[in-house]
Amino acid sequence: MISRVVHSSLVLALGFIASFAFTALGARPAGEAALLLATIASLALSLREWRRAPLLVVSGMLIGFLSELAGLNFGFPFGKYTYLKFDQAQVLGVPVPVV
């Protein structure tokens, strides 16, 4: 049995193909509408598979923060650098907008 993720990927791919076809035929608004509907359908099909997506976001932010903290304080892994425009919101010297 094909998983929901595969189904959602196929729906999105068909949306891209339909969008290209409509645009090539001079009906760009119809192509954009087809792509939008395919995106919505794809998201709806894969919704249950995305329960752990917030964990991915939080772990990415944590890895980014730790990398910036190491870079600003020790010059590793990016070399020595500083931020000039972020004086306000900082956490341990790392500007919040960077995280």
mmCIF file of N, CA and C in Angstrom:
data_model
loop_
_atom_site.group_PDB
_atom_site.id
_atom_site.type_symbol
_atom_site.label_atom_id
_atom_site.label_comp_id
_atom_site.label_asym_id
_atom_site.label_seq_id
_atom_site.Cartn_x
_atom_site.Cartn_y
_atom_site.Cartn_z
ATOM 1 N N MET A 1 0.842 -1.184 0.000
ATOM 2 C CA MET A 1 0.000 0.000 0.000
ATOM 3 C C MET A 1 0.885 1.244 0.000
ATOM 4 N N ILE A 2 0.539 2.196 -0.816
ATOM 5 C CA ILE A 2 1.329 3.422 -0.941
ATOM 6 C C ILE A 2 0.993 4.348 0.222
ATOM 7 N N SER A 3 2.027 4.941 0.808
ATOM 8 C CA SER A 3 1.815 5.799 1.975
ATOM 9 C C SER A 3 1.190 7.130 1.570
ATOM 10 N N ARG A 4 0.683 7.825 2.567
ATOM 11 C CA ARG A 4 0.079 9.138 2.337
ATOM 12 C C ARG A 4 1.098 10.147 1.829
ATOM 13 N N VAL A 5 2.340 10.015 2.263
ATOM 14 C CA VAL A 5 3.376 10.947 1.812
ATOM 15 C C VAL A 5 3.603 10.796 0.310
ATOM 16 N N VAL A 6 3.609 9.557 -0.174
ATOM 17 C CA VAL A 6 3.774 9.327 -1.609
ATOM 18 C C VAL A 6 2.584 9.899 -2.361
ATOM 19 N N HIS A 7 1.378 9.675 -1.853
ATOM 20 C CA HIS A 7 0.186 10.242 -2.489
ATOM 21 C C HIS A 7 0.266 11.759 -2.535
ATOM 22 N N SER A 8 0.647 12.366 -1.427
ATOM 23 C CA SER A 8 0.707 13.827 -1.394
ATOM 24 C C SER A 8 1.777 14.348 -2.349
ATOM 25 N N SER A 9 2.886 13.628 -2.486
ATOM 26 C CA SER A 9 3.932 14.032 -3.431
ATOM 27 C C SER A 9 3.438 13.935 -4.871
ATOM 28 N N LEU A 10 2.698 12.875 -5.170
ATOM 29 C CA LEU A 10 2.149 12.724 -6.518
ATOM 30 C C LEU A 10 1.139 13.817 -6.840
ATOM 31 N N VAL A 11 0.291 14.154 -5.883
ATOM 32 C CA VAL A 11 -0.690 15.225 -6.088
ATOM 33 C C VAL A 11 0.022 16.542 -6.356
ATOM 34 N N LEU A 12 1.063 16.823 -5.589
ATOM 35 C CA LEU A 12 1.813 18.059 -5.783
ATOM 36 C C LEU A 12 2.516 18.068 -7.143
ATOM 37 N N ALA A 13 3.081 16.931 -7.544
ATOM 38 C CA ALA A 13 3.731 16.844 -8.856
ATOM 39 C C ALA A 13 2.731 17.077 -9.983
ATOM 40 N N LEU A 14 1.543 16.506 -9.857
ATOM 41 C CA LEU A 14 0.505 16.737 -10.863
ATOM 42 C C LEU A 14 0.087 18.201 -10.897
ATOM 43 N N GLY A 15 0.077 18.836 -9.734
ATOM 44 C CA GLY A 15 -0.227 20.263 -9.684
ATOM 45 C C GLY A 15 0.802 21.089 -10.434
ATOM 46 N N PHE A 16 2.085 20.732 -10.287
ATOM 47 C CA PHE A 16 3.139 21.435 -11.026
ATOM 48 C C PHE A 16 2.984 21.229 -12.529
ATOM 49 N N ILE A 17 2.672 20.006 -12.922
ATOM 50 C CA ILE A 17 2.486 19.715 -14.347
ATOM 51 C C ILE A 17 1.297 20.493 -14.896
ATOM 52 N N ALA A 18 0.190 20.505 -14.161
ATOM 53 C CA ALA A 18 -0.989 21.255 -14.596
ATOM 54 C C ALA A 18 -0.686 22.748 -14.665
ATOM 55 N N SER A 19 0.035 23.248 -13.683
ATOM 56 C CA SER A 19 0.404 24.659 -13.681
ATOM 57 C C SER A 19 1.245 25.006 -14.904
ATOM 58 N N PHE A 20 2.214 24.160 -15.213
ATOM 59 C CA PHE A 20 3.053 24.388 -16.391
ATOM 60 C C PHE A 20 2.218 24.357 -17.667
ATOM 61 N N ALA A 21 1.330 23.367 -17.769
ATOM 62 C CA ALA A 21 0.513 23.229 -18.977
ATOM 63 C C ALA A 21 -0.399 24.438 -19.168
ATOM 64 N N PHE A 22 -1.092 24.850 -18.105
ATOM 65 C CA PHE A 22 -1.974 26.015 -18.214
ATOM 66 C C PHE A 22 -1.183 27.273 -18.577
ATOM 67 N N THR A 23 -0.034 27.450 -17.950
ATOM 68 C CA THR A 23 0.782 28.636 -18.222
ATOM 69 C C THR A 23 1.299 28.615 -19.657
ATOM 70 N N ALA A 24 1.710 27.454 -20.148
ATOM 71 C CA ALA A 24 2.192 27.339 -21.526
ATOM 72 C C ALA A 24 1.089 27.638 -22.530
ATOM 73 N N LEU A 25 -0.149 27.357 -22.149
ATOM 74 C CA LEU A 25 -1.286 27.627 -23.033
ATOM 75 C C LEU A 25 -1.813 29.052 -22.887
ATOM 76 N N GLY A 26 -1.160 29.852 -22.052
ATOM 77 C CA GLY A 26 -1.562 31.249 -21.899
ATOM 78 C C GLY A 26 -2.599 31.491 -20.824
ATOM 79 N N ALA A 27 -2.884 30.498 -20.011
ATOM 80 C CA ALA A 27 -3.880 30.642 -18.943
ATOM 81 C C ALA A 27 -3.172 30.600 -17.590
ATOM 82 N N ARG A 28 -2.334 31.603 -17.352
ATOM 83 C CA ARG A 28 -1.538 31.601 -16.122
ATOM 84 C C ARG A 28 -2.387 31.591 -14.846
ATOM 85 N N PRO A 29 -3.486 32.376 -14.755
ATOM 86 C CA PRO A 29 -4.297 32.308 -13.525
ATOM 87 C C PRO A 29 -4.828 30.903 -13.237
ATOM 88 N N ALA A 30 -5.204 30.182 -14.281
ATOM 89 C CA ALA A 30 -5.673 28.806 -14.083
ATOM 90 C C ALA A 30 -4.525 27.920 -13.606
ATOM 91 N N GLY A 31 -3.325 28.160 -14.124
ATOM 92 C CA GLY A 31 -2.160 27.404 -13.677
ATOM 93 C C GLY A 31 -1.840 27.658 -12.222
ATOM 94 N N GLU A 32 -1.929 28.929 -11.811
ATOM 95 C CA GLU A 32 -1.678 29.259 -10.409
ATOM 96 C C GLU A 32 -2.740 28.653 -9.500
ATOM 97 N N ALA A 33 -3.994 28.665 -9.963
ATOM 98 C CA ALA A 33 -5.073 28.065 -9.175
ATOM 99 C C ALA A 33 -4.877 26.554 -9.048
ATOM 100 N N ALA A 34 -4.456 25.912 -10.134
ATOM 101 C CA ALA A 34 -4.215 24.463 -10.091
ATOM 102 C C ALA A 34 -3.100 24.130 -9.108
ATOM 103 N N LEU A 35 -2.035 24.924 -9.121
ATOM 104 C CA LEU A 35 -0.929 24.678 -8.201
ATOM 105 C C LEU A 35 -1.351 24.920 -6.757
ATOM 106 N N LEU A 36 -2.137 25.959 -6.528
ATOM 107 C CA LEU A 36 -2.627 26.235 -5.175
ATOM 108 C C LEU A 36 -3.514 25.097 -4.673
ATOM 109 N N LEU A 37 -4.432 24.636 -5.495
ATOM 110 C CA LEU A 37 -5.310 23.534 -5.089
ATOM 111 C C LEU A 37 -4.517 22.245 -4.853
ATOM 112 N N ALA A 38 -3.522 21.992 -5.689
ATOM 113 C CA ALA A 38 -2.695 20.799 -5.498
ATOM 114 C C ALA A 38 -1.889 20.892 -4.208
ATOM 115 N N THR A 39 -1.406 22.091 -3.890
ATOM 116 C CA THR A 39 -0.660 22.274 -2.644
ATOM 117 C C THR A 39 -1.548 22.023 -1.439
ATOM 118 N N ILE A 40 -2.757 22.562 -1.467
ATOM 119 C CA ILE A 40 -3.700 22.356 -0.361
ATOM 120 C C ILE A 40 -4.047 20.872 -0.225
ATOM 121 N N ALA A 41 -4.306 20.213 -1.345
ATOM 122 C CA ALA A 41 -4.629 18.782 -1.299
ATOM 123 C C ALA A 41 -3.439 17.970 -0.793
ATOM 124 N N SER A 42 -2.240 18.330 -1.225
ATOM 125 C CA SER A 42 -1.040 17.630 -0.776
ATOM 126 C C SER A 42 -0.833 17.786 0.723
ATOM 127 N N LEU A 43 -1.016 18.990 1.221
ATOM 128 C CA LEU A 43 -0.891 19.215 2.663
ATOM 129 C C LEU A 43 -1.947 18.438 3.444
ATOM 130 N N ALA A 44 -3.164 18.409 2.921
ATOM 131 C CA ALA A 44 -4.232 17.677 3.600
ATOM 132 C C ALA A 44 -3.923 16.178 3.653
ATOM 133 N N LEU A 45 -3.362 15.639 2.578
ATOM 134 C CA LEU A 45 -3.033 14.212 2.554
ATOM 135 C C LEU A 45 -1.891 13.858 3.509
ATOM 136 N N SER A 46 -0.947 14.772 3.671
ATOM 137 C CA SER A 46 0.217 14.458 4.500
ATOM 138 C C SER A 46 0.116 15.006 5.915
ATOM 139 N N LEU A 47 -1.025 15.525 6.288
ATOM 140 C CA LEU A 47 -1.174 16.193 7.580
ATOM 141 C C LEU A 47 -0.814 15.289 8.752
ATOM 142 N N ARG A 48 -1.265 14.053 8.727
ATOM 143 C CA ARG A 48 -0.984 13.154 9.856
ATOM 144 C C ARG A 48 0.494 12.802 9.958
ATOM 145 N N GLU A 49 1.210 12.884 8.844
ATOM 146 C CA GLU A 49 2.633 12.552 8.846
ATOM 147 C C GLU A 49 3.481 13.670 9.445
ATOM 148 N N TRP A 50 2.905 14.845 9.637
ATOM 149 C CA TRP A 50 3.662 16.006 10.083
ATOM 150 C C TRP A 50 3.508 16.286 11.565
ATOM 151 N N ARG A 51 3.079 15.318 12.342
ATOM 152 C CA ARG A 51 2.885 15.544 13.778
ATOM 153 C C ARG A 51 4.178 15.921 14.484
ATOM 154 N N ARG A 52 5.295 15.446 13.981
ATOM 155 C CA ARG A 52 6.575 15.726 14.632
ATOM 156 C C ARG A 52 7.310 16.906 14.007
ATOM 157 N N ALA A 53 6.668 17.658 13.138
ATOM 158 C CA ALA A 53 7.312 18.802 12.488
ATOM 159 C C ALA A 53 7.787 19.857 13.482
ATOM 160 N N PRO A 54 7.033 20.164 14.548
ATOM 161 C CA PRO A 54 7.558 21.145 15.510
ATOM 162 C C PRO A 54 8.885 20.717 16.126
ATOM 163 N N LEU A 55 9.098 19.424 16.306
ATOM 164 C CA LEU A 55 10.373 18.937 16.829
ATOM 165 C C LEU A 55 11.512 19.270 15.866
ATOM 166 N N LEU A 56 11.256 19.175 14.582
ATOM 167 C CA LEU A 56 12.256 19.522 13.580
ATOM 168 C C LEU A 56 12.607 21.007 13.652
ATOM 169 N N VAL A 57 11.606 21.856 13.816
ATOM 170 C CA VAL A 57 11.838 23.302 13.906
ATOM 171 C C VAL A 57 12.645 23.639 15.152
ATOM 172 N N VAL A 58 12.245 23.092 16.288
ATOM 173 C CA VAL A 58 12.944 23.384 17.547
ATOM 174 C C VAL A 58 14.378 22.870 17.503
ATOM 175 N N SER A 59 14.589 21.676 16.982
ATOM 176 C CA SER A 59 15.956 21.149 16.919
ATOM 177 C C SER A 59 16.808 21.968 15.952
ATOM 178 N N GLY A 60 16.240 22.431 14.860
ATOM 179 C CA GLY A 60 16.977 23.289 13.931
ATOM 180 C C GLY A 60 17.373 24.610 14.564
ATOM 181 N N MET A 61 16.452 25.198 15.331
ATOM 182 C CA MET A 61 16.768 26.447 16.026
ATOM 183 C C MET A 61 17.854 26.232 17.070
ATOM 184 N N LEU A 62 17.797 25.125 17.784
ATOM 185 C CA LEU A 62 18.801 24.841 18.808
ATOM 186 C C LEU A 62 20.185 24.628 18.183
ATOM 187 N N ILE A 63 20.242 23.883 17.102
ATOM 188 C CA ILE A 63 21.520 23.666 16.416
ATOM 189 C C ILE A 63 22.063 24.989 15.880
ATOM 190 N N GLY A 64 21.188 25.814 15.298
ATOM 191 C CA GLY A 64 21.614 27.122 14.800
ATOM 192 C C GLY A 64 22.114 28.020 15.906
ATOM 193 N N PHE A 65 21.392 28.037 17.030
ATOM 194 C CA PHE A 65 21.798 28.867 18.168
ATOM 195 C C PHE A 65 23.154 28.434 18.705
ATOM 196 N N LEU A 66 23.338 27.134 18.895
ATOM 197 C CA LEU A 66 24.618 26.640 19.417
ATOM 198 C C LEU A 66 25.766 26.906 18.443
ATOM 199 N N SER A 67 25.497 26.810 17.143
ATOM 200 C CA SER A 67 26.527 27.118 16.150
ATOM 201 C C SER A 67 26.904 28.589 16.193
ATOM 202 N N GLU A 68 25.899 29.465 16.295
ATOM 203 C CA GLU A 68 26.171 30.903 16.390
ATOM 204 C C GLU A 68 26.905 31.235 17.683
ATOM 205 N N LEU A 69 26.503 30.615 18.775
ATOM 206 C CA LEU A 69 27.158 30.852 20.061
ATOM 207 C C LEU A 69 28.637 30.456 19.988
ATOM 208 N N ALA A 70 28.908 29.306 19.408
ATOM 209 C CA ALA A 70 30.301 28.867 19.258
ATOM 210 C C ALA A 70 31.061 29.780 18.303
ATOM 211 N N GLY A 71 30.407 30.193 17.220
ATOM 212 C CA GLY A 71 31.071 31.060 16.249
ATOM 213 C C GLY A 71 31.404 32.427 16.807
ATOM 214 N N LEU A 72 30.469 33.012 17.554
ATOM 215 C CA LEU A 72 30.701 34.343 18.120
ATOM 216 C C LEU A 72 31.732 34.324 19.236
ATOM 217 N N ASN A 73 31.738 33.288 20.037
ATOM 218 C CA ASN A 73 32.623 33.254 21.200
ATOM 219 C C ASN A 73 33.986 32.614 20.937
ATOM 220 N N PHE A 74 34.042 31.647 20.055
ATOM 221 C CA PHE A 74 35.286 30.898 19.858
ATOM 222 C C PHE A 74 35.808 30.921 18.422
ATOM 223 N N GLY A 75 35.037 31.505 17.507
ATOM 224 C CA GLY A 75 35.470 31.533 16.112
ATOM 225 C C GLY A 75 35.341 30.205 15.396
ATOM 226 N N PHE A 76 34.638 29.267 15.997
ATOM 227 C CA PHE A 76 34.448 27.951 15.392
ATOM 228 C C PHE A 76 32.964 27.733 15.169
ATOM 229 N N PRO A 77 32.468 27.274 14.106
ATOM 230 C CA PRO A 77 33.078 26.714 12.903
ATOM 231 C C PRO A 77 33.227 27.726 11.765
ATOM 232 N N PHE A 78 32.811 28.984 11.968
ATOM 233 C CA PHE A 78 32.761 29.944 10.861
ATOM 234 C C PHE A 78 33.919 30.929 10.838
ATOM 235 N N GLY A 79 34.790 30.928 11.814
ATOM 236 C CA GLY A 79 35.820 31.953 11.942
ATOM 237 C C GLY A 79 35.308 33.072 12.841
ATOM 238 N N LYS A 80 36.172 34.002 13.199
ATOM 239 C CA LYS A 80 35.799 35.079 14.119
ATOM 240 C C LYS A 80 34.956 36.123 13.391
ATOM 241 N N TYR A 81 33.829 36.514 13.969
ATOM 242 C CA TYR A 81 32.961 37.530 13.388
ATOM 243 C C TYR A 81 32.100 38.141 14.479
ATOM 244 N N THR A 82 31.465 39.268 14.174
ATOM 245 C CA THR A 82 30.519 39.928 15.080
ATOM 246 C C THR A 82 29.348 40.446 14.261
ATOM 247 N N TYR A 83 28.250 40.731 14.946
ATOM 248 C CA TYR A 83 27.090 41.353 14.321
ATOM 249 C C TYR A 83 27.057 42.814 14.728
ATOM 250 N N LEU A 84 26.894 43.720 13.757
ATOM 251 C CA LEU A 84 26.942 45.150 14.035
ATOM 252 C C LEU A 84 25.571 45.754 14.297
ATOM 253 N N LYS A 85 24.524 45.265 13.667
ATOM 254 C CA LYS A 85 23.215 45.915 13.709
ATOM 255 C C LYS A 85 22.269 45.377 14.774
ATOM 256 N N PHE A 86 22.615 44.320 15.479
ATOM 257 C CA PHE A 86 21.709 43.711 16.446
ATOM 258 C C PHE A 86 22.174 44.011 17.870
ATOM 259 N N ASP A 87 21.787 45.168 18.381
ATOM 260 C CA ASP A 87 22.193 45.539 19.736
ATOM 261 C C ASP A 87 21.129 45.205 20.778
ATOM 262 N N GLN A 88 19.897 45.059 20.370
ATOM 263 C CA GLN A 88 18.786 44.954 21.318
ATOM 264 C C GLN A 88 18.578 43.542 21.854
ATOM 265 N N ALA A 89 17.932 42.718 21.074
ATOM 266 C CA ALA A 89 17.509 41.397 21.547
ATOM 267 C C ALA A 89 18.611 40.368 21.323
ATOM 268 N N GLN A 90 19.239 39.946 22.425
ATOM 269 C CA GLN A 90 20.294 38.943 22.341
ATOM 270 C C GLN A 90 20.121 37.916 23.453
ATOM 271 N N VAL A 91 20.502 36.681 23.159
ATOM 272 C CA VAL A 91 20.525 35.616 24.154
ATOM 273 C C VAL A 91 21.958 35.095 24.191
ATOM 274 N N LEU A 92 22.638 35.321 25.300
ATOM 275 C CA LEU A 92 24.043 34.929 25.465
ATOM 276 C C LEU A 92 24.925 35.509 24.355
ATOM 277 N N GLY A 93 24.593 36.725 23.909
ATOM 278 C CA GLY A 93 25.370 37.396 22.876
ATOM 279 C C GLY A 93 24.960 37.072 21.457
ATOM 280 N N VAL A 94 24.034 36.139 21.275
ATOM 281 C CA VAL A 94 23.557 35.774 19.938
ATOM 282 C C VAL A 94 22.279 36.561 19.658
ATOM 283 N N PRO A 95 22.236 37.354 18.573
ATOM 284 C CA PRO A 95 21.022 38.112 18.253
ATOM 285 C C PRO A 95 19.834 37.178 17.999
ATOM 286 N N VAL A 96 18.693 37.528 18.568
ATOM 287 C CA VAL A 96 17.492 36.692 18.429
ATOM 288 C C VAL A 96 17.062 36.544 16.968
ATOM 289 N N PRO A 97 17.106 37.616 16.130
ATOM 290 C CA PRO A 97 16.695 37.414 14.727
ATOM 291 C C PRO A 97 17.553 36.403 13.972
ATOM 292 N N VAL A 98 18.771 36.177 14.404
ATOM 293 C CA VAL A 98 19.640 35.207 13.732
ATOM 294 C C VAL A 98 19.166 33.788 13.999
ATOM 295 N N VAL A 99 18.646 33.557 15.201
ATOM 296 C CA VAL A 99 18.184 32.225 15.575
ATOM 297 C C VAL A 99 16.877 31.970 14.881
#
